[in-house]
mmCIF file of C-alpha atoms in Angstrom:
data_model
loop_
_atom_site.group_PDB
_atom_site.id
_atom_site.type_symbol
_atom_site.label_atom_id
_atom_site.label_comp_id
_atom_site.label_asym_id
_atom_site.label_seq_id
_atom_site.Cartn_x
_atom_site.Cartn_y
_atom_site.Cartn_z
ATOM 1 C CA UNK F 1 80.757 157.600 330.609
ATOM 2 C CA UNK F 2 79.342 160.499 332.391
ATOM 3 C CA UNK F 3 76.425 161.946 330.456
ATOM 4 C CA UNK F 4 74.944 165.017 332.280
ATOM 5 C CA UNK F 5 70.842 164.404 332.296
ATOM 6 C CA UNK F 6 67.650 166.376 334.110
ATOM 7 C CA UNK F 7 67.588 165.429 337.490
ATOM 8 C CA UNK F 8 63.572 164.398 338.410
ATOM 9 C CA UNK F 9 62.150 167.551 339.439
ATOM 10 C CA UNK F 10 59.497 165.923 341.616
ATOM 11 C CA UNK F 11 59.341 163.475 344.610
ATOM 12 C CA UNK F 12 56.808 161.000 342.686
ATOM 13 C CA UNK F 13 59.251 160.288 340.125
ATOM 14 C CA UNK F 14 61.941 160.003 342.633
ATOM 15 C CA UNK F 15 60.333 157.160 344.812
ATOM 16 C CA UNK F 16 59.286 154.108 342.624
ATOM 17 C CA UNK F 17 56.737 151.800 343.525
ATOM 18 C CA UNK F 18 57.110 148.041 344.087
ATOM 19 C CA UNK F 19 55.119 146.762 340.716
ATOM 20 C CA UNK F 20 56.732 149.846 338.458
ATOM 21 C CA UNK F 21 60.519 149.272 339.223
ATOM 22 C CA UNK F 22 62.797 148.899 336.342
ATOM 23 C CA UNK F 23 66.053 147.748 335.099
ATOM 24 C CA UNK F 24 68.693 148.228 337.938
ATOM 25 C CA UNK F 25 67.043 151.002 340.092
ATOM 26 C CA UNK F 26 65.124 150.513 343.265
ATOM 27 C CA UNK F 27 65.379 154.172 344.981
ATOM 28 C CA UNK F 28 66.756 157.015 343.935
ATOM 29 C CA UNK F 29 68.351 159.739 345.987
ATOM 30 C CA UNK F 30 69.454 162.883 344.291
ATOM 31 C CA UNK F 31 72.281 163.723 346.693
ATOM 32 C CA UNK F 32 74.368 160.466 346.220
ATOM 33 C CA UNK F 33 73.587 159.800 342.762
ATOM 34 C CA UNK F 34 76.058 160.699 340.088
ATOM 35 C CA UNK F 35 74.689 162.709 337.087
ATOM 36 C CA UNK F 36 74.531 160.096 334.171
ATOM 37 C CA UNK F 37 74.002 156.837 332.634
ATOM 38 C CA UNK F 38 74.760 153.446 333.941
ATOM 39 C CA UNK F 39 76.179 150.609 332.190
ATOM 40 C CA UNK F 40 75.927 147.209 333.351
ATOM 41 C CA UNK F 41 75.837 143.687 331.896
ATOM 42 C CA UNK F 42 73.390 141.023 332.954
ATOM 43 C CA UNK F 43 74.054 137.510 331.309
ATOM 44 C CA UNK F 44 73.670 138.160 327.412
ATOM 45 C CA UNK F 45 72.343 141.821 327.778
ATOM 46 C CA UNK F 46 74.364 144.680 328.458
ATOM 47 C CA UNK F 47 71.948 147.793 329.484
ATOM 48 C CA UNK F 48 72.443 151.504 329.427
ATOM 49 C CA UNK F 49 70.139 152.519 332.113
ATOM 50 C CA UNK F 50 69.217 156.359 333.145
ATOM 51 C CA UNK F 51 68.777 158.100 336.819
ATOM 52 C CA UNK F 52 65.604 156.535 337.205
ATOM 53 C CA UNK F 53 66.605 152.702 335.895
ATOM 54 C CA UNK F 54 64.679 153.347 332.365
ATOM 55 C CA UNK F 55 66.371 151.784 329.895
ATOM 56 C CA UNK F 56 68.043 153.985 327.563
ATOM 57 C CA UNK F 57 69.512 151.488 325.008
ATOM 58 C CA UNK F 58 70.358 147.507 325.132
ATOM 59 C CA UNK F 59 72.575 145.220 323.335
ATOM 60 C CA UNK F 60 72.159 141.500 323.210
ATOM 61 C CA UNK F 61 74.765 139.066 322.778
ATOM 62 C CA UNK F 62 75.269 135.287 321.766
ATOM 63 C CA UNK F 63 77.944 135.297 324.695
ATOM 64 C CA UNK F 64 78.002 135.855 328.370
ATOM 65 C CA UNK F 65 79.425 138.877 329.058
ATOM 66 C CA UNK F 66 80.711 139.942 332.579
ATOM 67 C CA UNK F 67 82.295 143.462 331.313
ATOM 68 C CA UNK F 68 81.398 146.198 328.980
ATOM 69 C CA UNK F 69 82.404 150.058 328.056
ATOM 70 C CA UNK F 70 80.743 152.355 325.718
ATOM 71 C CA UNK F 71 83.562 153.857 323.649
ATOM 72 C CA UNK F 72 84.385 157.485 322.512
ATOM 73 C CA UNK F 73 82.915 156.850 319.168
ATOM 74 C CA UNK F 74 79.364 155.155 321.195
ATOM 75 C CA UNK F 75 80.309 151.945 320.026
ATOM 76 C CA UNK F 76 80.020 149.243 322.783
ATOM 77 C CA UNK F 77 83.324 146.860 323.862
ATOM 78 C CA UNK F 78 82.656 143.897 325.707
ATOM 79 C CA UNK F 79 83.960 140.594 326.596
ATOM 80 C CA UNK F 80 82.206 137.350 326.317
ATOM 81 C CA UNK F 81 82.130 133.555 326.751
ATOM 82 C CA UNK F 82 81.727 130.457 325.210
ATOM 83 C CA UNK F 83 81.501 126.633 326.237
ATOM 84 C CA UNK F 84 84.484 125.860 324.010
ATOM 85 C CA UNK F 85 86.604 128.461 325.790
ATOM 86 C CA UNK F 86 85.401 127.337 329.254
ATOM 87 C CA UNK F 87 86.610 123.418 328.450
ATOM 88 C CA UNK F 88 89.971 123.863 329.115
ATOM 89 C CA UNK F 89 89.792 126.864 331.792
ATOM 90 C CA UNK F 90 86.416 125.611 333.531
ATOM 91 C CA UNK F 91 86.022 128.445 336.450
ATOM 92 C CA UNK F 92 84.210 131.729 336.812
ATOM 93 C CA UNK F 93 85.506 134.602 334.925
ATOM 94 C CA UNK F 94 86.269 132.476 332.106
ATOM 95 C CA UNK F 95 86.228 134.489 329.195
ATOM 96 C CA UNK F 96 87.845 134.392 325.783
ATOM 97 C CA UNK F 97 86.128 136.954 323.353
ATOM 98 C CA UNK F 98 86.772 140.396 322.899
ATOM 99 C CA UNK F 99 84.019 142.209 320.775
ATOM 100 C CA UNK F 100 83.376 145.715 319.072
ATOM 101 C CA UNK F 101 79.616 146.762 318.343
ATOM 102 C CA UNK F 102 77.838 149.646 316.874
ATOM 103 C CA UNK F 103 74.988 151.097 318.129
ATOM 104 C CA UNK F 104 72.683 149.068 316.160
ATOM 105 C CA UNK F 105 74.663 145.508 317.688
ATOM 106 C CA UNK F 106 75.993 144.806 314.381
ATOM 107 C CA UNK F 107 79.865 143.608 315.213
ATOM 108 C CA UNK F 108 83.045 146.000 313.877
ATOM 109 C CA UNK F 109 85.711 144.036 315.303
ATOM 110 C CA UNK F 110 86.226 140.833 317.487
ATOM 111 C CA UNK F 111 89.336 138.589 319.139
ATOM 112 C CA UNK F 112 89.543 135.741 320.555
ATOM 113 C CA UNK F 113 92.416 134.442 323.080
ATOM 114 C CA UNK F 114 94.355 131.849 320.759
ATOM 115 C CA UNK F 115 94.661 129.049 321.012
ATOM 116 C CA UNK F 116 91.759 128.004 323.953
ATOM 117 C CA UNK F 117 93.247 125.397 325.165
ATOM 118 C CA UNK F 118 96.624 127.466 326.734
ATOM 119 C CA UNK F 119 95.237 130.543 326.746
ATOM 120 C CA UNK F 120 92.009 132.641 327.936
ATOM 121 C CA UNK F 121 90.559 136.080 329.063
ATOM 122 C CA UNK F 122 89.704 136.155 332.884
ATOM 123 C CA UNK F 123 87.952 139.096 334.645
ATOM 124 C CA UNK F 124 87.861 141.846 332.487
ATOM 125 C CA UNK F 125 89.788 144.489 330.634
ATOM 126 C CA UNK F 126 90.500 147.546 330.469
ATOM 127 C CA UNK F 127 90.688 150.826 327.787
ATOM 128 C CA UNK F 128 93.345 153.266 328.025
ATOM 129 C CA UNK F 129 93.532 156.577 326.367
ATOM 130 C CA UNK F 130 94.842 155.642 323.353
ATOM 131 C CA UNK F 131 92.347 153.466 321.865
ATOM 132 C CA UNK F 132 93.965 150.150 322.991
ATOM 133 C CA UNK F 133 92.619 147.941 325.410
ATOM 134 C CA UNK F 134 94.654 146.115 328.293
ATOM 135 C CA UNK F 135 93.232 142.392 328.689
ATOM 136 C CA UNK F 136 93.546 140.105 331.746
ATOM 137 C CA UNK F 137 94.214 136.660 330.919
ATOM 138 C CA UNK F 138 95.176 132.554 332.013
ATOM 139 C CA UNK F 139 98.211 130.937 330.104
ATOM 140 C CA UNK F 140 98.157 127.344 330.898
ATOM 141 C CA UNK F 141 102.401 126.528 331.807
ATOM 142 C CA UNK F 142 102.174 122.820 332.273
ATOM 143 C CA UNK F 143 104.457 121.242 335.049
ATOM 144 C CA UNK F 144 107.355 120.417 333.046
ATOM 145 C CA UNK F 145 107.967 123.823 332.059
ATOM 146 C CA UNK F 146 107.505 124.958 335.573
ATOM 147 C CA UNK F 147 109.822 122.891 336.629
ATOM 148 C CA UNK F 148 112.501 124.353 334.007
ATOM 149 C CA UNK F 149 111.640 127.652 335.183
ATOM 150 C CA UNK F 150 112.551 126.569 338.661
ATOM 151 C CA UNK F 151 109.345 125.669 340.781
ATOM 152 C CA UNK F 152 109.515 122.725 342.632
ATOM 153 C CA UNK F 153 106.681 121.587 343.435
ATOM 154 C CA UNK F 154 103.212 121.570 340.617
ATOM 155 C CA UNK F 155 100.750 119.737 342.543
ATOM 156 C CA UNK F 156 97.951 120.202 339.598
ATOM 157 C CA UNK F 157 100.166 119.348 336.430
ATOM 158 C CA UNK F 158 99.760 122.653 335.613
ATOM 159 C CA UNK F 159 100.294 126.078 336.783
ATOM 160 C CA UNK F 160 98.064 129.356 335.231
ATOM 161 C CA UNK F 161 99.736 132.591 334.510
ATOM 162 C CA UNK F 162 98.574 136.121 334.460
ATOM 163 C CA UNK F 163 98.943 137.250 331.414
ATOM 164 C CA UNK F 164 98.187 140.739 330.180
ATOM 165 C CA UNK F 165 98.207 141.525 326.355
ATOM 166 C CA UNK F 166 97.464 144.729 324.508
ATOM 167 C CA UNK F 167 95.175 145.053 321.813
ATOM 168 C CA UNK F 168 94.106 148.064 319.505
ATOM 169 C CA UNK F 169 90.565 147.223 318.474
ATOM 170 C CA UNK F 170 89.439 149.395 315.583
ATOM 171 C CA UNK F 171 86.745 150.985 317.111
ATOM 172 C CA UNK F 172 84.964 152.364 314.209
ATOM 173 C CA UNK F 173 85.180 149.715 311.160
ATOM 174 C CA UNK F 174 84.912 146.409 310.727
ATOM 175 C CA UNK F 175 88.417 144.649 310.288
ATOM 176 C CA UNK F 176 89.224 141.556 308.018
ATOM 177 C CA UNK F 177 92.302 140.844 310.442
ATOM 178 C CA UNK F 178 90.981 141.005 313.822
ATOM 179 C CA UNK F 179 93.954 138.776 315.642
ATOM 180 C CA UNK F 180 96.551 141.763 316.741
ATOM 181 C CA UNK F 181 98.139 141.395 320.030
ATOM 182 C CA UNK F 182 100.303 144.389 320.326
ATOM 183 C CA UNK F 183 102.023 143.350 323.627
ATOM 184 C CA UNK F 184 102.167 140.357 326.165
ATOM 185 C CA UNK F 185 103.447 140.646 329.482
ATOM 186 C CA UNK F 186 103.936 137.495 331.437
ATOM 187 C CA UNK F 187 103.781 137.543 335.285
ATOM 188 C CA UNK F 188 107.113 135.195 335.668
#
């Protein structure tokens, strides 16, 4: 998102002092800064931050999220963890929740990579122009089936996939049946 704004029209607001810095900004240089907003997740907040690092609008969540995207509509998708996801998949990136918000933070849609034990969202996503959303994730292909795919050798029981599945999130109303994978692709 690429939301033209006023560029600071003086050098005082263009240099920030030490004790006044906010959100994500330190300096700001007209000439290599792109005209817009900047959205960025820290934790359990993801911020939409002007030129100058103000903060323009936040939304908090009960998950760790590592990626976000304001949508056509203004409606925020984002990713998220959980403990419960992270017991069988226990590294960084570990995901496992896919979430719509409005504006106000109140939740439209949501998925969740089924079941958690074989199965989990790693590293982010990604929308494409048709609504849908493209979704990294870890299927858990213990040994045995390895082996009756044909690798030799499992040395951790276990061996985890890339997996990439499609979803189409209503963006813009809450949906009774959130849990529709269009498409999985499987890496082997």
């Amino acid at each position: 998102l690429c939301t033209p704004l006023t560029p600071p029209q003086s050098k005082k607001q263009m240099e920030v002092d030490y004790g006044d810095r906010t959100v994500g900004v330190v300096a700001y240089k007209e000439d290599l800064a792109c005209n817009g907003y900047t959205l960025f997740s820290a934790h359990r907040v993801t911020y939409l931050i002007d030129l100058l690092g103000f903060v323009v609008k936040y939304w908090e969540s009960t998950r760790c999220v590592f990626t976000a995207y304001l949508t056509e509509s203004g409606n925020l998708l984002r990713d998220g963890s959980d403990k419960e996801s992270r017991e069988f998949f226990n590294t960084g990136g570990a995901a496992g929740y896919l979430e719509v918000v409005n504006w106000d933070n109140e939740l439209i849609w949501y998925w969740r990579a089924e079941p958690s034990y074989e199965f989990l969202t790693h590293h982010g996503m990604q929308p494409i122009s048709d609504g849908r959303v493209l979704v990294l994730c870890w299927q858990r292909v213990p040994a045995v089936q390895c082996q009756n795919l044909g690798r030799r050798l499992v040395p951790d029981g276990e061996v985890w996939d890339n997996h990439v599945v499609e979803l189409a999130p209503p963006f813009d109303s809450f949906d009774e049946n959130p849990q529709k994978a269009l498409l999985g692709l499987e890496t082997w």
